[in-house]
mmCIF file of C-alpha atoms in Angstrom:
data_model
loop_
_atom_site.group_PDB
_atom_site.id
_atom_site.type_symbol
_atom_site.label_atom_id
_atom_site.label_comp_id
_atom_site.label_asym_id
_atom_site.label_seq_id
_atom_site.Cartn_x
_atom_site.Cartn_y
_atom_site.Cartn_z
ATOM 1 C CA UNK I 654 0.000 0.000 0.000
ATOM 2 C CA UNK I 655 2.655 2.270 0.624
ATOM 3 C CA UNK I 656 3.967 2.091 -3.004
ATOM 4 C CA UNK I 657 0.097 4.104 -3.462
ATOM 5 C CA UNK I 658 0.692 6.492 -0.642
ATOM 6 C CA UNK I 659 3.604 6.503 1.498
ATOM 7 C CA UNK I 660 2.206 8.377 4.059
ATOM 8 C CA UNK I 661 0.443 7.013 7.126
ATOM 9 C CA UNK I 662 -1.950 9.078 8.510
ATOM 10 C CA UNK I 663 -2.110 6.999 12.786
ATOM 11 C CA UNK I 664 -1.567 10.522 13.946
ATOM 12 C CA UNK I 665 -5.090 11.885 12.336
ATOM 13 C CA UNK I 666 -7.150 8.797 13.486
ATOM 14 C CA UNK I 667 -5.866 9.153 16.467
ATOM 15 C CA UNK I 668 -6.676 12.834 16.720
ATOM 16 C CA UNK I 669 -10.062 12.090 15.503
ATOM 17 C CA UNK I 670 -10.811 9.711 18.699
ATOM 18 C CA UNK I 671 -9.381 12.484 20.912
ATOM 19 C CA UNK I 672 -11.540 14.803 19.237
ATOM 20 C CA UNK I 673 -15.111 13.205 18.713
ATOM 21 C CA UNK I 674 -14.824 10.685 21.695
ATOM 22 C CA UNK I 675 -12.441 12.391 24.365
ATOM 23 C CA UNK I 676 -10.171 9.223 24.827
ATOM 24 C CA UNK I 677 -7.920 6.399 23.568
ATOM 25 C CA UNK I 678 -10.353 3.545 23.914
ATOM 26 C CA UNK I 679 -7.402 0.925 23.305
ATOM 27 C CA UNK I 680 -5.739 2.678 26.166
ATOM 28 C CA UNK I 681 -8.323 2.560 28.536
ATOM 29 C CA UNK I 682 -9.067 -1.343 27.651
ATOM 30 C CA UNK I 683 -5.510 -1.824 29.145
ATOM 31 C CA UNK I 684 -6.945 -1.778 32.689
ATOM 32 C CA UNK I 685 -8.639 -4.747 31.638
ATOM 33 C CA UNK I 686 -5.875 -6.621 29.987
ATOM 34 C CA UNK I 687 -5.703 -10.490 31.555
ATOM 35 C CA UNK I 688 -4.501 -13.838 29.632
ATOM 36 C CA UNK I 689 -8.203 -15.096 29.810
ATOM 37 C CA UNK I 690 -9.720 -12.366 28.122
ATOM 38 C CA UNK I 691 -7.009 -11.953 25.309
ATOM 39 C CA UNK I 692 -7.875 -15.669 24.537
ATOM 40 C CA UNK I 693 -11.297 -15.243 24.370
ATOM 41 C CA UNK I 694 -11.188 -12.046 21.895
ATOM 42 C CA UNK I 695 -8.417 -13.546 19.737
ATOM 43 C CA UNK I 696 -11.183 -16.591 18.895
ATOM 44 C CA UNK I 697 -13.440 -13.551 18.631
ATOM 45 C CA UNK I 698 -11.298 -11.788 16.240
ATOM 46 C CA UNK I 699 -10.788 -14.996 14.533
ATOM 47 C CA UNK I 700 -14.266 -15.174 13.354
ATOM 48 C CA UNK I 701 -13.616 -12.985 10.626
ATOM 49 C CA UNK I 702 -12.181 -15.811 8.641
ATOM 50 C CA UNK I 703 -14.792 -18.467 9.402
ATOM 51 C CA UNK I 704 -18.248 -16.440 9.341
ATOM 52 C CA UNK I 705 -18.206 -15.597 5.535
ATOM 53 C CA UNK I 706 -18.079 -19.162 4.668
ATOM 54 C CA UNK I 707 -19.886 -20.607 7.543
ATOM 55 C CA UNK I 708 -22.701 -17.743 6.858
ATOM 56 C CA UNK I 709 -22.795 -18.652 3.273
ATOM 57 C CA UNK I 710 -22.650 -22.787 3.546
ATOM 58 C CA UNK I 711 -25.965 -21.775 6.403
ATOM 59 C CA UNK I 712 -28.006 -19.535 4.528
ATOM 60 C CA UNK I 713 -27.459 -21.801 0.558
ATOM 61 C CA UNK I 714 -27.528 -25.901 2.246
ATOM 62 C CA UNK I 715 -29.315 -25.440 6.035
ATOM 63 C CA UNK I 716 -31.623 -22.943 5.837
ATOM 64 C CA UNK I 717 -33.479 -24.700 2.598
ATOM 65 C CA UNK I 718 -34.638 -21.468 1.107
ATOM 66 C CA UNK I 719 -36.597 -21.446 -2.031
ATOM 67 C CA UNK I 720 -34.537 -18.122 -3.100
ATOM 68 C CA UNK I 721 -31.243 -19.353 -1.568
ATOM 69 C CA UNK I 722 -29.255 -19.000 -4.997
ATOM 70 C CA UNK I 723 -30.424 -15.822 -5.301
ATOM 71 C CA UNK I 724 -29.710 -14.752 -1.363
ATOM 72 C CA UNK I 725 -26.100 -16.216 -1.740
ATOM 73 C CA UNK I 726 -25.017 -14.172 -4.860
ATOM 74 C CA UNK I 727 -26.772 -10.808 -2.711
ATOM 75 C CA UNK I 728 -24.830 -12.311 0.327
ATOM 76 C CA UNK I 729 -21.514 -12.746 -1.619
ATOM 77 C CA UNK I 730 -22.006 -9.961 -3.971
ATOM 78 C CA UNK I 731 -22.659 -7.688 -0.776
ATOM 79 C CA UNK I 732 -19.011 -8.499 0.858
ATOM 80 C CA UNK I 733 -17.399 -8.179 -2.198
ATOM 81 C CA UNK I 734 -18.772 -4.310 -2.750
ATOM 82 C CA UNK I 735 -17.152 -3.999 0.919
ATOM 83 C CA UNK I 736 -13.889 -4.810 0.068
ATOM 84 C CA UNK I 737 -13.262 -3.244 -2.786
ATOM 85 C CA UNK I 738 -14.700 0.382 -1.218
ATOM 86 C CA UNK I 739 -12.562 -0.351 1.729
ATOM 87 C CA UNK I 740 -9.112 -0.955 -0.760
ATOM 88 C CA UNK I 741 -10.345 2.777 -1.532
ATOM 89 C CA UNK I 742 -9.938 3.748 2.285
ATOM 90 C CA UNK I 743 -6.268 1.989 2.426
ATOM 91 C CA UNK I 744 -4.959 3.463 -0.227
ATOM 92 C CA UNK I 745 -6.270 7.092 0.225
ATOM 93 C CA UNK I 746 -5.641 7.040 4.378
ATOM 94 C CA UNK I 747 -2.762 3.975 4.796
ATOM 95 C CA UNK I 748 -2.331 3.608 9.363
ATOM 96 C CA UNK I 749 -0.384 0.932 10.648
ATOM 97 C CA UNK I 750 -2.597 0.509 13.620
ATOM 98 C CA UNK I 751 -2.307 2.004 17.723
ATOM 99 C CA UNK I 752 -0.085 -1.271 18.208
ATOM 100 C CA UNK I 753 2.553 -0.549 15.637
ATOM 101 C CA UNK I 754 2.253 3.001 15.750
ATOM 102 C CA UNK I 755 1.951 4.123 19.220
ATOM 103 C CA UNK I 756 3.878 1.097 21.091
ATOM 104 C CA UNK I 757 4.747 3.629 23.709
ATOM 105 C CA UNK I 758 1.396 4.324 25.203
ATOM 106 C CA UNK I 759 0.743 1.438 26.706
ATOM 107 C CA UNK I 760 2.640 -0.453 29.954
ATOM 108 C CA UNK I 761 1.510 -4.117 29.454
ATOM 109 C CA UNK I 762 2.311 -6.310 26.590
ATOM 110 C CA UNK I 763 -0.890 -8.774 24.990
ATOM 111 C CA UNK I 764 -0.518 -12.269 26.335
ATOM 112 C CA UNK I 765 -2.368 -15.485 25.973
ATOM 113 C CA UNK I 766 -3.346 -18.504 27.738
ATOM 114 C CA UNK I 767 -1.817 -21.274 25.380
ATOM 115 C CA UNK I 768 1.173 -20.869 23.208
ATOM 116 C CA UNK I 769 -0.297 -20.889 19.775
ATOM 117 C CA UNK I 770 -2.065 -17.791 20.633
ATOM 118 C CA UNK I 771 1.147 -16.008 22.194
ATOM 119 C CA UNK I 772 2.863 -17.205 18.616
ATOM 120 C CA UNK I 773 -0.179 -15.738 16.570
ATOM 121 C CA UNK I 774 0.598 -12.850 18.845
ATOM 122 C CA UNK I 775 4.120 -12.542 18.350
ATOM 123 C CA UNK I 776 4.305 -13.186 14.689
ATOM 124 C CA UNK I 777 1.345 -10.366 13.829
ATOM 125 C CA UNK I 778 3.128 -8.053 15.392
ATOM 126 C CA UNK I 779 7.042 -8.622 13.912
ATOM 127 C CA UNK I 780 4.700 -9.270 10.432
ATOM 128 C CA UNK I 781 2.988 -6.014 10.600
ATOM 129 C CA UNK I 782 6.651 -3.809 11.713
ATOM 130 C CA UNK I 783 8.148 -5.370 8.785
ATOM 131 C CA UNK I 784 5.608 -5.062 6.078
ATOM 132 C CA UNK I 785 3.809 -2.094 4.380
ATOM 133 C CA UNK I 786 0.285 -3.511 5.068
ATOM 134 C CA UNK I 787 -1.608 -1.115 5.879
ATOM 135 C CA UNK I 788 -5.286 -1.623 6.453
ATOM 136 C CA UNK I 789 -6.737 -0.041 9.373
ATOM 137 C CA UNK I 790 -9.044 2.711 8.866
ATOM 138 C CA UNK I 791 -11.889 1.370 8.258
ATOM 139 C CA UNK I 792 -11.675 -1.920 9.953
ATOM 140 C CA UNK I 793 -13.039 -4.617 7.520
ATOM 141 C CA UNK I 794 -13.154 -7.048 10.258
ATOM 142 C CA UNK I 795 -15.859 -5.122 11.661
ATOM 143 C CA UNK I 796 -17.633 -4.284 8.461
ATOM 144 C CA UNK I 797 -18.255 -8.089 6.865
ATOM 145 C CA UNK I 798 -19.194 -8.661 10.763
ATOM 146 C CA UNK I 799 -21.838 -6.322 10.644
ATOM 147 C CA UNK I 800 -23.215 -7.392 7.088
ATOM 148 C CA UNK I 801 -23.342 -11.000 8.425
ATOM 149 C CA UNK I 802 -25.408 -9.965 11.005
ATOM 150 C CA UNK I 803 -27.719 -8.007 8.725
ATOM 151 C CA UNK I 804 -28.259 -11.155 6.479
ATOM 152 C CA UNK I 805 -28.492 -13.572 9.600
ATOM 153 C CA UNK I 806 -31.313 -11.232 11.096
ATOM 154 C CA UNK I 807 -32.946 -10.979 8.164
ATOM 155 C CA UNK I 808 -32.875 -14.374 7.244
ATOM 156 C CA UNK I 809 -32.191 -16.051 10.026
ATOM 157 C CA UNK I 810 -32.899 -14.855 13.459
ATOM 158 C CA UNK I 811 -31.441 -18.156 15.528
ATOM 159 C CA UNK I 812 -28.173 -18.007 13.679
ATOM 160 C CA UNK I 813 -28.126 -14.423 14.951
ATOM 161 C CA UNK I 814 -28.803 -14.125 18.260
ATOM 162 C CA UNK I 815 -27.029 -17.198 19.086
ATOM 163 C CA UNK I 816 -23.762 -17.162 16.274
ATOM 164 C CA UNK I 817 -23.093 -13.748 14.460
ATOM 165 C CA UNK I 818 -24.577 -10.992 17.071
ATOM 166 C CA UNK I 819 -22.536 -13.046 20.119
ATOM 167 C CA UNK I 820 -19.131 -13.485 17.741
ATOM 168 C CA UNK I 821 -19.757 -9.874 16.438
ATOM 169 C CA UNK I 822 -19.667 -8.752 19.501
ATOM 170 C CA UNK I 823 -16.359 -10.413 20.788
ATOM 171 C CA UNK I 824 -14.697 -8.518 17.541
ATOM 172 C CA UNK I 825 -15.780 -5.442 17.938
ATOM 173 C CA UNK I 826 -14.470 -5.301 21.084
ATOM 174 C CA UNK I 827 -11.368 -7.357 20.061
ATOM 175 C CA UNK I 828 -10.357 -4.892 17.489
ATOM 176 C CA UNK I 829 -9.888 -2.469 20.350
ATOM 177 C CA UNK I 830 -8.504 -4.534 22.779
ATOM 178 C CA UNK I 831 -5.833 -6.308 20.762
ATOM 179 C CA UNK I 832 -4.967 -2.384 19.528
ATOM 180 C CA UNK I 833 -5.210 -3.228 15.733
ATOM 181 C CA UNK I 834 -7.747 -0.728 15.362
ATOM 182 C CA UNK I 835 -8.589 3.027 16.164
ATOM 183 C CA UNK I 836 -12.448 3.903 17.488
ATOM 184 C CA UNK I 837 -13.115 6.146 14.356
ATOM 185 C CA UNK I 838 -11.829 2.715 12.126
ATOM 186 C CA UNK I 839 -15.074 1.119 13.562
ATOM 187 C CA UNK I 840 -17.224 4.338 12.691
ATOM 188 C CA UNK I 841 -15.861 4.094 9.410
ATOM 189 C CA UNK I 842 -16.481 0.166 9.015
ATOM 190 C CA UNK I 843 -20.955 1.010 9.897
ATOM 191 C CA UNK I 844 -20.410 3.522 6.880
ATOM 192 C CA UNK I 845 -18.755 0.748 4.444
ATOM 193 C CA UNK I 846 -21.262 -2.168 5.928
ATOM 194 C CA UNK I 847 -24.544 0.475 5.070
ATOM 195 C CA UNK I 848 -23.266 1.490 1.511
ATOM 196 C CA UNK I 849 -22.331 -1.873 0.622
ATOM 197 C CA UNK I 850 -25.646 -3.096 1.297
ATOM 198 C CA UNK I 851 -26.774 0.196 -0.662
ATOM 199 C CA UNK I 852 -25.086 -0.790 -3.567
ATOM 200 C CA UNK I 853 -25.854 -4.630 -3.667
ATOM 201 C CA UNK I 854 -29.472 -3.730 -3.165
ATOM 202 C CA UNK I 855 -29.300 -1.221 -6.026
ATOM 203 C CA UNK I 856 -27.288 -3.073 -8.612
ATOM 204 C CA UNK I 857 -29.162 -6.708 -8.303
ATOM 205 C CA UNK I 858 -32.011 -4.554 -7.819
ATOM 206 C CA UNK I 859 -33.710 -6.323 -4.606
#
């Protein structure tokens, strides 16, 4: 990303939580900061890369729906428009992240309970110092959580309250916790979430 724009811009999202929300939220989560919880938000955050498919092998094979093609290409079509805006976002405002970015505001370091979570840990971290990814603002994690949750309420309100809203929950908050993400990155991820859902509705015209 930085071969697009070299510049990061941590210092303005950073600014922008000082300025519309009078804090550091991944500052003050520090108080909180135990082994147990960073385990249970790390399988939280991890649901990013299990609920797409998961959502999509539920709503086309279990639910039985007499429309399910068509509600699997608006599902699939629908996370799709939200990546691509989002690629917008990187390239246009590239952060690092509070983690790799501001290492020197906070006291305690992340740990886990078992040691393939302290690896996962350890190797994000010397992964994201090393590389020129730079995808934080706004935080797509959150977004495909949140259009998930709009298709499992709409189409399927067990595998919401008991799945998405529950493991959407544990990520938003994860995000913050684990200091990959700024407060105004989550703003920003309701704004791609809405307009992707815009768009999908608009374009397959449903």
């Amino acid at each position: 990303m930085h071969k697009l724009n070299p510049t990061d811009w941590d210092w303005l999202l950073l600014k922008t939580d000082y300025l519309l929300f009078r804090f550091d939220i991944t500052v003050w989560f520090e108080k909180f900061n135990s082994s147990l919880l960073t385990e249970v938000l790390i399988i939280s955050y991890f649901s990013y890369y299990v609920l797409p498919t998961l959502s999509a092998v539920i709503f086309y094979f279990i639910l039985k729906q007499t429309n399910a093609y068509e509600n699997l290409r608006r599902f699939i079509f629908t996370l799709i428009i939200g990546w691509y805006a989002a690629f917008i976002f990187y390239a246009v405002l590239p952060a690092a992240g509070p983690d790799i970015t501001f290492p020197q505001h906070y006291t305690t370091g992340l740990k886990g309970l078992s040691p393939l979570t302290n690896y996962y840990l350890e190797t994000v971290t010397t992964y994201l110092k090393t590389s020129e990814v730079r995808n934080t603002f706004p935080s797509m994690h959150f977004a495909i959580i949140l259009m998930i949750n709009f298709f499992a309420f709409k189409w399927s309100k067990k595998y919401f309250w008991f799945c998405t809203l529950p493991l959407g929950t544990g990520l938003a908050i994860a995000t913050l916790y684990l200091r990959q993400h700024y407060l105004i990155d989550l703003a920003g991820s309701v704004f791609i979430a809405w307009f992707s859902i815009w768009a999908g509705r608009k374009i397959l015209k449903y």
